Amino acid sequence: MATPQPPTVSRRRFLAGAAGLASLGLAGCSADAAEATEIRFYQTKREVIPYIGDLLEQFRSEHPGIRPIHDTSEGTLNGQFVRSSPPDLALQLYNYEMARFQERGELSDLSDLPEAAMITDSVKEQLELYPTYPGRLSVLPYSMMSAAVVYNQEIFAQHDVEVPTTHSEFIAACETFQDAGVTPIYGTWADPWTIAQGLVDYTVGGMVDVINLFQQLRDLGPDVGPDSRVSFSKVLREPLEKMLALLPYHQGDANGRNYGDGNNAFANGQAAMYLQGPWALVEIGKINPDAQVGTFPLPMTEDPADNKVRVNLDLALWIPEHAKHRDEARELLRFLARPEIQDAYNEFALGFGVRTDAPPVRDPRIAPMQPYVDRGAVYQGVSQGIPTNIPFYNYCQDVVFGADLERMLATLDADWARLAKRA
Amino acid sequence: MTLTSTEAPTATAPAGLRPTPKRRPDATHLFFLLPTLIAFTLCIALPAVMGVFFSFTNSVGYGEWDFVGLANYQLMFTDPAIMASFWFTLWFSAVTVVATNVVAFLLAVGLTAQIRARVPLRAIFVIPMVVSPIIIAFVFHFLFAKTLPTAAQAVGFGPLEESILANPDLAWLSIVIVTAWQAVPQALLIFIAGLLAIPADLYEASALDGAGPWKQMKMITIPLMAGYIGINVIITFKNFLNAYDIIVGLTDGGPGTSTRSVAMTIFSGFETGDYAYQMATATIFFLITLAIAVVQLRLMRRKDQ
């Protein structure tokens, strides 16, 4: 989620190239392998690759017997499992791709590590978004991201608008901006993922218990449909109708704008609000270091106590069951999980801690979300719970571009049922 | 295969065209075939057979799997996303075939006429063929998403003020334009070769009989070019069915799912753990392409005789 995926080289070619390079690399390095054990460490979150690279450097000087190789080849993970050569250790997004490795028992158990006991209960609960492997702790959560409405504090002050705490206050704020000729919300709908993680996740998460929804849908499996007890048609309709009502508050050319355009426009004060996560704050800070921005949860009801922020387990550490050097991988895992290293990382990446003794976030841009995280007023993005074989991001884009909502939800129900038949 | 009927030898073959007597190829010839045969078997035939095999399982590409019989095929044919990608691919290919061949044919006629700078112009028109499709797609993405709307806004031309890539009804046209732009050179070269092979005296004789350019085109050029047109249509059609990189670079299958090609759908299975299921799609797609290849071979052989 954190990194947008601009279309790049044909993936097939990329895979082929990466495989070729990997085999060359292995052949080339076997000479000095006698003294140090090489382990492959997979990590592709783009914004933090140099930072993690420095940590590996530090690890090498502490453990001369282990040489971690930093594998940052995006999009190759599934292929590595298919070829039975998974990495020894990974620090990756906890998303549906890795949930499949977890469900199929491809990841080793980490529950015996002392670090595992330190994870907070609310974070453990978030692991339940995906099917887990019975009796195992397959991943060690590392960093959590919290996302909400990003707003321009100067524009809010100029127009005397307070941070809204109910849905009608939010609509009123949008009206005020629109009447004053200010774009209320900047939309980047050319990138489907921005629609899913922003508009869709915020509106649904503000009204629906997402984890519970997916547990029920999983229980129903192939029986999900128009007549089932729980279905996308039944649960998502109301929030998504409310979402469609927010579309007129976006700028006119939102259809053709992408994530990069949005960061630029928002950093330069072209809109009052922007539905993006902390990863965008980093980019906005680069474009305009003086931008005064803050965050608040999108209120979806008339009760301020209902307000919640979107969280996702951003990064988690895991070791494949068939890793070649599990002991060495565990050394590196324990190094990265040291509180002083983990907390410093989270401060750098604007992440929230996942341990019971982790310090609160201090950055003023994301600090307003800390109270919500502390009292568990959080939800997972509904877009994160739908298997990637269902092109949900694209469906969201369809609806925002004007396709029929009922039909989209019916398709989603049918896709879910069809997928369950195949499992 | 079935073309040699028993009547064939009775026809009087002109001298010099008599078929050489059939002999068994000797070991040396077979030996020279070996490298290609091994490479083809290991890199193409074997993986393809494995793919077909896995289309009858529920494998995600690793770990344990079970046989599921024809379930993947049954579900596939009721999957609107897959069916939509088949229809999109066929429709897109058909339109692009027409666009590519009409443009290439007209260009070829122009470039074989007695005009100045004919040879340098031919070289210029061939350039799109040597640029990588993904680069072309990125350049055109910029043109469609930024340049065209800005220009349209400047002159106040309403329909193009919004990027056509963001319009679910028009995005496919951008793919047709870019794909055709890249595919024209190859078709153009074949057409030029064909046009140059038409004897000039045919035109001279017809001109003496009073045929104008239009009549010459209808009575001489098009009939004599029929074989070339047929081959070009089939080659381009088969290539467009595999459309992938240009679409990824331009629309990535969007907006929504309106421009997802079959190749993209199949490849998504590799990324999303839908390995076995999309192998079923690939198998069906293989059969379709195979049918087209058979037609192509038939046509080419007919031209040889």
XYZ file of C-alpha atoms in Angstrom:
728
model
C 0.000 0.000 0.000
C 2.714 2.401 0.921
C 4.267 2.548 -2.494
C 2.228 3.381 -5.564
C 2.875 1.024 -8.415
C 3.537 2.945 -11.580
C 3.569 0.645 -14.552
C 7.132 -0.399 -15.241
C 8.902 -2.938 -17.344
C 6.842 -5.899 -18.444
C 6.743 -7.991 -15.318
C 7.485 -11.191 -17.116
C 10.685 -9.768 -18.527
C 11.540 -8.317 -15.194
C 11.157 -11.701 -13.526
C 13.281 -13.353 -16.153
C 15.961 -10.714 -15.755
C 15.919 -10.936 -11.996
C 16.226 -14.711 -12.093
C 19.202 -14.410 -14.404
C 20.884 -11.825 -12.206
C 20.224 -13.850 -9.099
C 21.909 -16.926 -10.519
C 24.877 -14.850 -11.661
C 25.106 -13.317 -8.208
C 25.102 -16.685 -6.505
C 27.794 -18.034 -8.793
C 29.937 -14.959 -8.309
C 29.809 -14.970 -4.551
C 30.475 -18.605 -3.819
C 34.211 -17.908 -3.598
C 34.208 -16.084 -0.253
C 31.255 -18.015 1.135
C 33.682 -20.162 3.111
C 34.028 -17.715 5.991
C 30.636 -15.940 6.079
C 27.195 -17.476 5.613
C 25.242 -15.572 3.043
C 21.565 -15.028 3.695
C 19.103 -13.357 1.389
C 17.063 -10.605 3.010
C 14.034 -9.496 1.006
C 12.700 -5.973 1.474
C 11.045 -3.815 -1.182
C 9.369 -0.862 0.554
C 10.917 1.735 -1.701
C 11.077 4.759 0.617
C 13.152 2.944 3.236
C 15.563 0.831 1.159
C 18.622 3.054 1.850
C 17.741 3.258 5.551
C 17.479 -0.531 5.865
C 20.685 -0.872 3.842
C 22.513 1.092 6.545
C 21.073 -1.183 9.231
C 22.408 -4.213 7.353
C 25.833 -2.584 7.251
C 25.678 -2.231 11.028
C 24.615 -5.864 11.378
C 27.540 -7.049 9.260
C 30.062 -5.335 11.497
C 28.441 -6.910 14.555
C 28.153 -10.393 13.001
C 31.101 -10.988 10.683
C 29.973 -14.610 10.251
C 26.747 -13.659 8.472
C 26.509 -11.745 5.237
C 22.985 -10.543 4.479
C 22.285 -9.796 0.813
C 19.702 -7.039 0.390
C 17.186 -8.268 -2.211
C 14.984 -5.338 -3.278
C 13.619 -6.754 -6.545
C 9.973 -5.744 -6.491
C 7.331 -8.196 -7.653
C 9.523 -11.285 -7.601
C 8.450 -12.776 -4.287
C 5.756 -15.107 -5.558
C 8.116 -16.357 -8.239
C 10.747 -17.118 -5.616
C 8.314 -19.346 -3.741
C 7.201 -20.978 -6.997
C 10.819 -21.839 -7.776
C 11.272 -23.159 -4.210
C 13.958 -20.597 -3.435
C 12.323 -18.219 -0.971
C 14.419 -15.588 0.813
C 15.879 -16.442 4.221
C 14.242 -13.467 5.887
C 11.815 -10.809 4.727
C 10.599 -7.472 6.018
C 7.524 -6.942 3.897
C 4.050 -5.495 3.748
C 1.546 -7.674 5.575
C -0.829 -7.979 2.631
C -2.738 -10.619 0.748
C 0.300 -11.804 -1.142
C 2.052 -12.841 2.019
C -1.120 -14.003 3.654
C -1.149 -16.795 1.093
C 2.304 -17.940 2.111
C 1.088 -17.861 5.695
C -2.121 -19.774 4.993
C -0.341 -22.482 3.022
C 2.133 -23.071 5.840
C 5.133 -21.727 3.942
C 6.259 -19.533 6.869
C 7.971 -20.832 9.983
C 6.693 -20.438 13.529
C 8.103 -17.467 15.465
C 6.035 -17.794 18.646
C 9.003 -19.040 20.713
C 10.883 -15.747 20.260
C 10.824 -13.429 23.297
C 9.987 -10.579 20.911
C 6.691 -12.280 20.082
C 5.418 -11.800 23.625
C 5.837 -8.040 23.384
C 3.323 -7.475 20.564
C 0.227 -5.535 21.640
C -3.144 -7.246 21.602
C -4.655 -4.836 19.106
C -1.857 -5.569 16.656
C -2.292 -9.320 17.138
C -5.953 -8.840 16.359
C -5.010 -7.190 13.089
C -3.231 -10.353 12.000
C -6.696 -11.909 11.863
C -7.570 -9.919 8.742
C -6.127 -12.834 6.783
C -6.374 -16.566 7.292
C -3.524 -17.633 9.579
C -1.859 -21.038 9.893
C -3.171 -22.898 12.943
C -0.749 -23.091 15.874
C 1.855 -20.778 14.384
C 2.875 -17.171 14.670
C 3.974 -16.865 11.073
C 4.981 -13.207 11.113
C 6.432 -10.807 13.661
C 4.725 -7.405 13.215
C 7.270 -4.618 12.851
C 5.613 -1.357 11.933
C 2.070 -0.103 11.719
C 0.802 2.710 9.531
C -2.105 4.879 10.439
C -3.944 6.900 7.826
C -6.702 9.493 7.929
C -7.737 12.698 6.199
C -4.703 14.905 5.600
C -5.613 18.597 5.800
C -3.958 21.933 5.113
C -4.041 23.824 8.409
C -3.531 27.226 6.785
C -6.525 26.824 4.478
C -8.654 25.623 7.394
C -7.621 28.672 9.456
C -8.169 31.097 6.579
C -11.768 29.986 6.209
C -12.404 29.565 9.944
C -13.121 25.870 9.598
C -12.636 23.635 12.628
C -11.607 20.004 12.283
C -14.960 18.230 11.733
C -15.976 15.500 14.163
C -19.320 14.455 12.654
C -20.308 13.616 9.107
C -22.556 16.674 8.745
C -19.774 18.927 10.008
C -17.518 17.364 7.397
C -20.023 18.071 4.614
C -20.464 21.615 5.938
C -16.682 22.136 5.820
C -16.612 20.924 2.198
C -19.450 23.328 1.338
C -17.614 26.237 2.969
C -14.495 25.567 0.925
C -16.436 25.084 -2.269
C -18.348 28.341 -1.798
C -15.039 30.110 -1.250
C -13.654 28.702 -4.487
C -11.249 26.323 -2.762
C -11.112 22.668 -3.828
C -12.261 20.777 -0.708
C -10.619 17.405 -1.499
C -7.926 16.573 -4.033
C -8.688 13.374 -5.960
C -6.120 11.241 -7.817
C -8.482 8.758 -9.416
C -6.218 7.837 -12.304
C -4.443 5.617 -9.748
C -7.019 3.054 -8.619
C -5.168 2.243 -5.393
C -5.604 5.809 -4.145
C -9.381 5.484 -4.486
C -9.396 2.186 -2.618
C -7.136 3.204 0.253
C -8.675 6.676 0.626
C -12.322 7.153 -0.263
C -13.363 3.510 -0.019
C -11.444 2.397 3.061
C -12.206 5.559 5.045
C -15.927 5.551 4.347
C -16.347 1.803 4.902
C -14.026 1.656 7.923
C -15.907 4.494 9.584
C -19.128 2.447 9.566
C -18.278 -1.265 9.343
C -16.393 -3.730 11.546
C -14.015 -4.828 8.792
C -12.291 -7.787 10.452
C -15.615 -9.223 11.556
C -17.017 -8.760 8.045
C -14.234 -10.831 6.524
C -14.484 -13.544 9.152
C -18.176 -13.944 8.359
C -17.564 -13.853 4.618
C -14.912 -16.540 4.978
C -17.311 -18.728 6.967
C -19.945 -18.395 4.246
C -17.422 -18.952 1.441
C -19.184 -20.093 -1.753
C -22.599 -19.211 -0.282
C -21.984 -15.466 -0.391
C -24.589 -13.908 -2.658
C -27.634 -11.664 -2.814
C -29.583 -13.842 -0.362
C -26.839 -14.652 2.127
C -26.854 -13.365 5.710
C -23.809 -11.203 5.064
C -22.617 -9.958 1.691
C -20.773 -7.063 0.163
C -24.072 -5.893 -1.319
C -25.630 -5.687 2.124
C -22.743 -4.300 4.135
C -20.917 -1.959 1.778
C -23.862 -0.302 0.093
C -24.580 2.416 2.627
C -20.972 3.560 3.186
C -20.237 3.531 -0.530
C -23.366 5.562 -1.275
C -22.061 8.099 1.223
C -18.713 7.928 -0.565
C -20.341 8.738 -3.911
C -21.925 11.781 -2.277
C -18.418 13.087 -1.528
C -17.278 12.984 -5.169
C -18.609 16.458 -6.105
C -16.255 17.948 -3.499
C -13.205 16.879 -5.541
C -11.547 18.993 -8.206
C -12.908 18.755 -11.756
C -10.046 16.819 -13.338
C -9.678 14.195 -10.596
C -10.269 11.427 -13.190
C -6.993 12.119 -14.944
C -4.772 12.934 -11.956
C -2.421 10.444 -10.352
C -0.695 10.079 -6.996
C 2.301 12.214 -7.965
C 0.036 15.015 -9.220
C -1.890 14.868 -5.950
C 1.183 15.202 -3.752
C 2.358 18.191 -5.783
C -1.008 19.912 -5.795
C -1.670 19.360 -2.111
C 1.824 20.406 -1.060
C 1.310 23.646 -2.968
C -1.969 24.431 -1.260
C -4.301 23.631 -4.148
C -6.839 21.813 -1.949
C -7.930 21.779 1.673
C -7.938 18.005 2.188
C -6.322 14.899 0.764
C -7.219 11.294 1.581
C -3.768 9.751 1.912
C -1.539 7.980 4.377
C 1.751 8.941 6.045
C 3.731 7.808 3.001
C 2.255 10.820 1.169
C 3.230 13.090 4.069
C 6.841 12.170 3.434
C 6.497 13.130 -0.248
C 4.595 16.354 0.572
C 7.338 17.304 3.025
C 9.923 16.899 0.255
C 7.964 19.102 -2.161
C 7.109 21.835 0.314
C 8.906 21.581 3.673
C 6.857 24.510 5.019
C 3.438 22.943 4.374
C 1.372 23.014 7.576
C -0.477 19.734 7.515
C -2.358 17.699 10.075
C -4.554 14.614 10.118
C -8.034 13.722 11.399
C -10.238 10.639 10.985
C -13.025 10.947 8.412
C -16.226 11.156 10.462
C -18.891 8.903 8.976
C -21.627 9.155 11.633
C -23.119 11.868 13.823
C -21.394 10.564 16.965
C -17.796 11.759 17.439
C -17.149 8.644 19.554
C -17.489 6.523 16.375
C -14.496 8.141 14.694
C -11.644 5.793 13.882
C -8.415 5.862 11.913
C -7.348 3.399 9.246
C -4.431 1.216 10.226
C -2.516 -1.398 8.402
C 0.272 -3.624 9.516
C 2.791 -2.063 7.274
C 5.807 -4.255 7.720
C 6.265 -7.635 9.302
C 9.275 -9.921 9.625
C 9.012 -13.536 8.563
C 11.185 -16.533 7.825
C 10.052 -19.100 5.245
C 9.695 -22.697 6.361
C 12.121 -23.709 3.609
C 14.677 -20.960 4.182
C 18.183 -22.332 3.719
C 19.732 -20.576 6.722
C 17.055 -20.283 9.355
C 19.351 -19.793 12.348
C 21.268 -16.963 10.710
C 17.991 -15.441 9.544
C 16.797 -15.481 13.137
C 19.930 -13.612 14.209
C 19.160 -10.850 11.735
C 15.484 -10.859 12.693
C 16.336 -10.391 16.361
C 18.769 -7.631 15.469
C 16.122 -5.716 13.493
C 13.546 -6.273 16.250
C 15.711 -4.657 18.942
C 13.630 -1.845 20.459
C 16.218 0.862 19.762
C 16.438 -0.143 16.088
C 12.734 -0.756 15.562
C 11.647 2.478 17.265
C 14.167 4.556 15.351
C 12.910 3.012 12.136
C 9.317 3.842 12.961
C 10.197 7.410 13.763
C 11.949 7.666 10.405
C 9.134 6.092 8.385
C 6.265 7.807 10.288
C 5.130 4.414 11.538
C 3.454 3.477 14.818
C 5.021 1.002 17.233
C 3.637 -2.499 17.607
C 5.196 -3.449 20.981
C 3.619 -2.818 24.363
C 6.648 -0.712 25.359
C 6.935 1.266 22.112
C 7.022 5.070 22.540
C 4.165 7.195 21.136
C 4.701 8.952 17.817
C 6.088 12.469 18.101
C 5.774 13.867 14.579
C 3.074 16.605 14.737
C 1.635 15.514 11.401
C 0.622 12.083 12.642
C 0.477 12.657 16.421
C -3.276 13.497 16.266
C -3.895 9.834 15.391
C -2.053 8.434 18.422
C -5.032 8.723 20.839
C -7.196 6.728 18.432
C -4.534 4.062 18.097
C -4.105 3.954 21.896
C -7.748 3.291 22.608
C -8.128 0.865 19.703
C -10.388 3.160 17.665
C -8.936 1.725 14.495
C -10.052 -0.286 11.498
C -8.312 -2.145 8.710
C -8.891 -1.072 5.135
C -11.603 -3.141 3.499
C -9.521 -3.005 0.303
C -6.781 -4.920 2.123
C -9.068 -7.810 3.035
C -10.198 -8.623 -0.498
C -7.953 -11.166 -2.223
C -5.874 -9.655 -4.973
C -7.330 -12.065 -7.548
C -10.422 -9.861 -7.381
C -9.554 -6.556 -9.085
C -11.250 -4.569 -6.329
C -9.205 -1.396 -6.881
C -10.377 -1.343 -10.482
C -13.985 -1.939 -9.421
C -13.695 1.074 -7.105
C -12.403 3.173 -9.964
C -15.309 2.005 -12.136
C -17.828 3.143 -9.536
C -16.137 6.494 -9.022
C -16.138 6.992 -12.787
C -19.865 6.392 -12.859
C -20.547 2.630 -13.038
C -23.561 1.253 -11.190
C -22.806 0.583 -7.513
C -25.338 -2.232 -7.072
C -23.927 -4.088 -10.024
C -20.379 -3.658 -8.767
C -21.314 -5.078 -5.358
C -23.121 -8.005 -6.988
C -19.998 -8.721 -9.062
C -17.921 -8.585 -5.901
C -20.209 -11.101 -4.163
C -20.055 -13.401 -7.180
C -16.267 -13.092 -7.377
C -15.934 -13.933 -3.695
C -18.134 -17.013 -4.041
C -16.306 -18.162 -7.157
C -12.987 -17.768 -5.413
C -14.205 -19.786 -2.443
C -15.193 -22.624 -4.790
C -11.668 -22.730 -6.075
C -9.935 -22.787 -2.710
C 0.049 -33.016 -44.897
C -3.135 -33.939 -46.754
C -2.347 -31.860 -49.790
C -0.577 -34.571 -51.777
C -3.493 -36.422 -53.278
C -3.155 -39.299 -55.699
C -4.194 -37.112 -58.623
C -1.371 -34.667 -58.152
C 1.337 -36.505 -60.189
C -0.923 -36.823 -63.253
C -0.968 -33.074 -63.701
C 1.850 -32.016 -65.963
C 4.257 -30.120 -63.812
C 6.290 -27.527 -65.713
C 9.957 -28.334 -66.127
C 12.082 -27.286 -63.203
C 9.179 -27.342 -60.722
C 9.068 -31.122 -60.433
C 9.105 -32.064 -56.735
C 12.330 -33.650 -55.562
C 11.903 -37.341 -54.651
C 11.313 -37.881 -50.944
C 14.166 -39.351 -48.985
C 14.628 -40.014 -45.305
C 16.783 -37.237 -43.819
C 20.157 -38.593 -42.799
C 21.636 -38.512 -39.310
C 23.693 -35.376 -39.898
C 20.586 -33.363 -40.642
C 18.897 -34.657 -37.532
C 21.989 -33.786 -35.537
C 21.753 -30.167 -36.645
C 18.158 -30.068 -35.491
C 19.126 -31.210 -32.028
C 20.064 -27.885 -30.312
C 16.840 -26.194 -31.373
C 14.843 -29.250 -30.494
C 16.322 -29.430 -26.992
C 15.896 -25.717 -26.364
C 12.323 -25.770 -27.659
C 11.428 -28.804 -25.582
C 12.941 -27.522 -22.349
C 11.920 -23.883 -22.629
C 8.591 -24.027 -24.419
C 7.036 -27.451 -24.836
C 7.721 -28.818 -21.367
C 6.562 -25.734 -19.426
C 3.467 -25.590 -21.608
C 2.620 -29.216 -20.862
C 3.225 -28.598 -17.154
C 0.947 -25.586 -17.338
C -1.835 -27.619 -18.886
C -1.298 -30.261 -16.207
C -1.591 -27.716 -13.390
C -4.775 -26.279 -14.888
C -6.474 -29.425 -13.544
C -5.248 -28.759 -9.973
C -5.741 -26.090 -7.317
C -2.035 -25.243 -7.088
C -0.970 -21.710 -6.157
C 2.449 -22.377 -7.643
C 4.072 -23.824 -4.519
C 3.167 -26.029 -1.596
C 0.599 -28.803 -1.685
C -2.081 -29.188 -4.318
C -4.932 -31.512 -5.306
C -6.588 -32.457 -8.543
C -9.835 -30.600 -9.110
C -10.748 -31.996 -12.512
C -12.412 -29.520 -14.826
C -13.494 -27.150 -12.036
C -11.126 -24.376 -13.122
C -12.495 -24.507 -16.642
C -16.098 -24.499 -15.475
C -15.526 -21.499 -13.213
C -13.471 -19.726 -15.819
C -16.243 -19.739 -18.404
C -18.620 -18.154 -15.881
C -16.081 -15.567 -14.723
C -17.159 -12.213 -16.151
C -13.680 -10.736 -15.686
C -12.030 -13.428 -17.821
C -14.746 -13.437 -20.448
C -14.583 -9.647 -20.632
C -10.833 -9.812 -21.183
C -11.340 -12.292 -24.044
C -13.923 -10.072 -25.712
C -11.834 -6.979 -25.179
C -8.769 -8.648 -26.678
C -10.645 -9.937 -29.726
C -12.379 -6.610 -30.355
C -9.201 -4.595 -29.819
C -7.223 -6.942 -32.101
C -9.810 -6.810 -34.872
C -9.962 -3.007 -34.862
C -6.199 -2.653 -34.662
C -5.679 -5.123 -37.506
C -7.871 -3.020 -39.766
C -6.263 0.248 -38.675
C -2.705 -1.091 -39.004
C -3.174 -2.664 -42.416
C -5.116 0.194 -43.993
C -2.528 2.731 -42.837
C 0.395 0.498 -43.791
C -1.079 -0.230 -47.226
C -1.688 3.425 -48.028
C 1.792 4.346 -46.818
C 3.305 1.548 -48.896
C 1.544 2.775 -52.021
C 2.840 6.274 -51.310
C 6.356 5.123 -50.588
C 6.654 3.046 -53.777
C 5.373 5.881 -55.988
C 7.807 8.085 -57.836
C 8.299 10.626 -55.092
C 11.329 12.475 -53.872
C 13.265 11.183 -50.815
C 11.513 7.828 -51.023
C 14.266 5.830 -49.357
C 14.922 8.162 -46.373
C 11.158 8.393 -45.815
C 10.909 4.608 -45.708
C 13.626 4.571 -43.056
C 11.782 7.165 -40.970
C 8.509 5.239 -41.100
C 10.267 2.123 -39.844
C 11.607 3.769 -36.673
C 8.622 2.884 -34.420
C 9.406 -0.779 -35.011
C 12.821 -0.596 -33.355
C 11.737 1.265 -30.208
C 10.766 -0.863 -27.230
C 6.967 -1.000 -26.755
C 7.133 -0.076 -23.079
C 9.027 3.123 -23.885
C 6.538 3.999 -26.589
C 3.735 3.374 -24.106
C 5.264 5.713 -21.519
C 5.796 8.499 -24.040
C 2.247 8.196 -25.321
C 0.926 7.983 -21.779
C 2.424 11.394 -21.163
C 1.008 12.729 -24.427
C -2.508 11.437 -23.728
C -2.600 12.273 -20.018
C -0.905 15.666 -20.040
C -0.132 17.178 -23.447
C -3.393 16.464 -25.236
C -5.698 17.764 -22.445
C -3.534 20.878 -22.017
C -3.625 21.570 -25.739
C -7.376 20.941 -25.861
C -7.931 23.315 -22.956
C -5.856 25.982 -24.669
C -7.997 25.897 -27.800
C -11.219 25.130 -25.905
C -11.942 21.748 -27.544
C -14.288 20.153 -25.006
C -14.177 16.409 -25.804
C -10.417 16.123 -25.335
C -10.022 18.344 -22.270
C -10.084 15.267 -20.076
C -7.448 12.596 -20.592
C -8.868 9.875 -22.831
C -6.982 7.349 -20.708
C -9.373 8.194 -17.866
C -12.455 7.635 -19.994
C -13.704 4.026 -19.785
C -15.393 4.348 -23.182
C -12.410 5.798 -25.023
C -9.316 4.387 -23.288
C -9.244 1.404 -25.655
C -8.863 3.786 -28.597
C -5.607 5.094 -27.177
C -4.332 1.518 -27.080
C -5.428 0.962 -30.680
C -3.629 4.116 -31.783
C -0.356 3.320 -30.036
C -0.353 -0.366 -30.963
C -1.104 0.443 -34.597
C 1.569 3.131 -34.609
C 4.106 0.561 -33.547
C 2.849 -2.266 -35.755
C 2.563 -0.301 -38.995
C 6.270 -0.505 -39.986
C 6.381 -4.288 -40.107
C 3.243 -4.479 -42.209
C 4.574 -1.611 -44.294
C 7.771 -3.475 -45.161
C 5.844 -6.515 -46.298
C 3.505 -4.376 -48.386
C 6.409 -2.500 -49.988
C 8.027 -5.808 -50.933
C 4.746 -6.926 -52.449
C 4.211 -3.726 -54.408
C 7.739 -3.820 -55.799
C 7.120 -7.354 -57.029
C 4.240 -6.284 -59.285
C 5.636 -5.951 -62.828
C 5.586 -2.341 -64.012
C 4.450 -3.341 -67.508
C 1.045 -4.290 -66.148
C 0.482 -0.683 -65.207
C 1.872 0.544 -68.523
C -0.381 -1.759 -70.498
C -3.438 -0.820 -68.477
C -2.624 2.865 -68.845
C -2.557 2.394 -72.621
C -5.975 0.795 -72.348
C -7.168 3.925 -70.564
C -7.242 2.765 -66.913
C -6.940 5.578 -64.373
C -5.112 5.268 -61.022
C -8.258 4.187 -59.178
C -9.039 1.491 -61.704
C -5.406 0.306 -61.621
C -5.587 0.074 -57.862
C -8.826 -1.934 -58.005
C -7.991 -4.210 -60.931
C -4.240 -4.708 -60.567
C -2.758 -3.687 -57.223
C -5.316 -5.065 -54.801
C -5.822 -8.457 -56.529
C -2.090 -9.012 -56.863
C -1.514 -7.950 -53.279
C -4.219 -10.233 -51.865
C -1.686 -12.763 -50.601
C 0.356 -10.112 -48.835
C -2.738 -8.582 -47.298
C -3.805 -11.990 -46.027
C -0.462 -12.715 -44.433
C -0.232 -9.279 -42.859
C -3.704 -9.552 -41.413
C -2.935 -12.885 -39.826
C 0.490 -11.958 -38.486
C -0.748 -8.706 -36.955
C -3.858 -10.350 -35.540
C -1.825 -13.026 -33.835
C 0.533 -10.398 -32.388
C -2.279 -8.213 -31.092
C -3.896 -11.136 -29.313
C -0.821 -11.204 -27.087
C -1.076 -7.489 -26.259
C 0.567 -6.801 -22.941
C 3.321 -4.203 -22.561
C 1.680 -1.307 -24.359
C -1.505 -1.766 -22.341
C 0.415 -2.013 -19.066
C 2.256 1.200 -19.873
C -0.802 3.120 -21.053
C -3.780 2.152 -18.918
C -2.673 -0.859 -16.858
C -5.999 -2.444 -17.737
C -8.051 0.535 -16.580
C -9.995 2.637 -16.104
C -11.693 0.054 -13.981
C -11.243 -3.206 -15.838
C -12.169 -1.853 -19.249
C -8.872 -2.560 -21.023
C -7.586 -5.786 -19.466
C -6.208 -8.105 -22.123
C -6.121 -11.883 -21.853
C -2.349 -11.838 -21.423
C -2.678 -9.469 -18.478
C -5.377 -11.629 -16.907
C -3.233 -14.749 -17.236
C -0.199 -13.023 -15.808
C -2.188 -11.671 -12.863
C -2.643 -15.273 -11.786
C 1.067 -15.606 -11.320
C 1.162 -12.606 -9.026
C -1.975 -13.320 -7.044
C -1.592 -17.038 -6.447
C -4.292 -17.890 -8.971
C -1.762 -20.058 -10.740
C -3.854 -23.100 -11.642
C -6.963 -21.103 -12.482
C -5.191 -18.788 -14.886
C -3.394 -21.788 -16.386
C -6.857 -22.875 -17.506
C -7.327 -19.480 -19.134
C -3.922 -19.837 -20.755
C -4.817 -23.282 -22.101
C -7.995 -21.993 -23.733
C -6.094 -19.011 -25.082
C -3.453 -21.364 -26.474
C -6.101 -23.299 -28.354
C -7.448 -20.081 -29.872
C -4.007 -18.931 -30.977
C -3.279 -22.399 -32.299
C -6.368 -22.255 -34.488
C -5.228 -18.933 -35.878
C -1.722 -20.279 -36.502
C -3.157 -23.202 -38.452
C -5.124 -20.818 -40.662
C -1.976 -18.774 -41.139
C 0.076 -21.790 -42.219
C -2.621 -22.872 -44.641
C -2.752 -19.455 -46.274
C 1.021 -19.196 -46.536
C 1.262 -22.614 -48.155
C -1.429 -21.743 -50.641
C 0.635 -18.743 -51.645
C 3.717 -20.908 -52.145
C 2.036 -23.069 -54.774
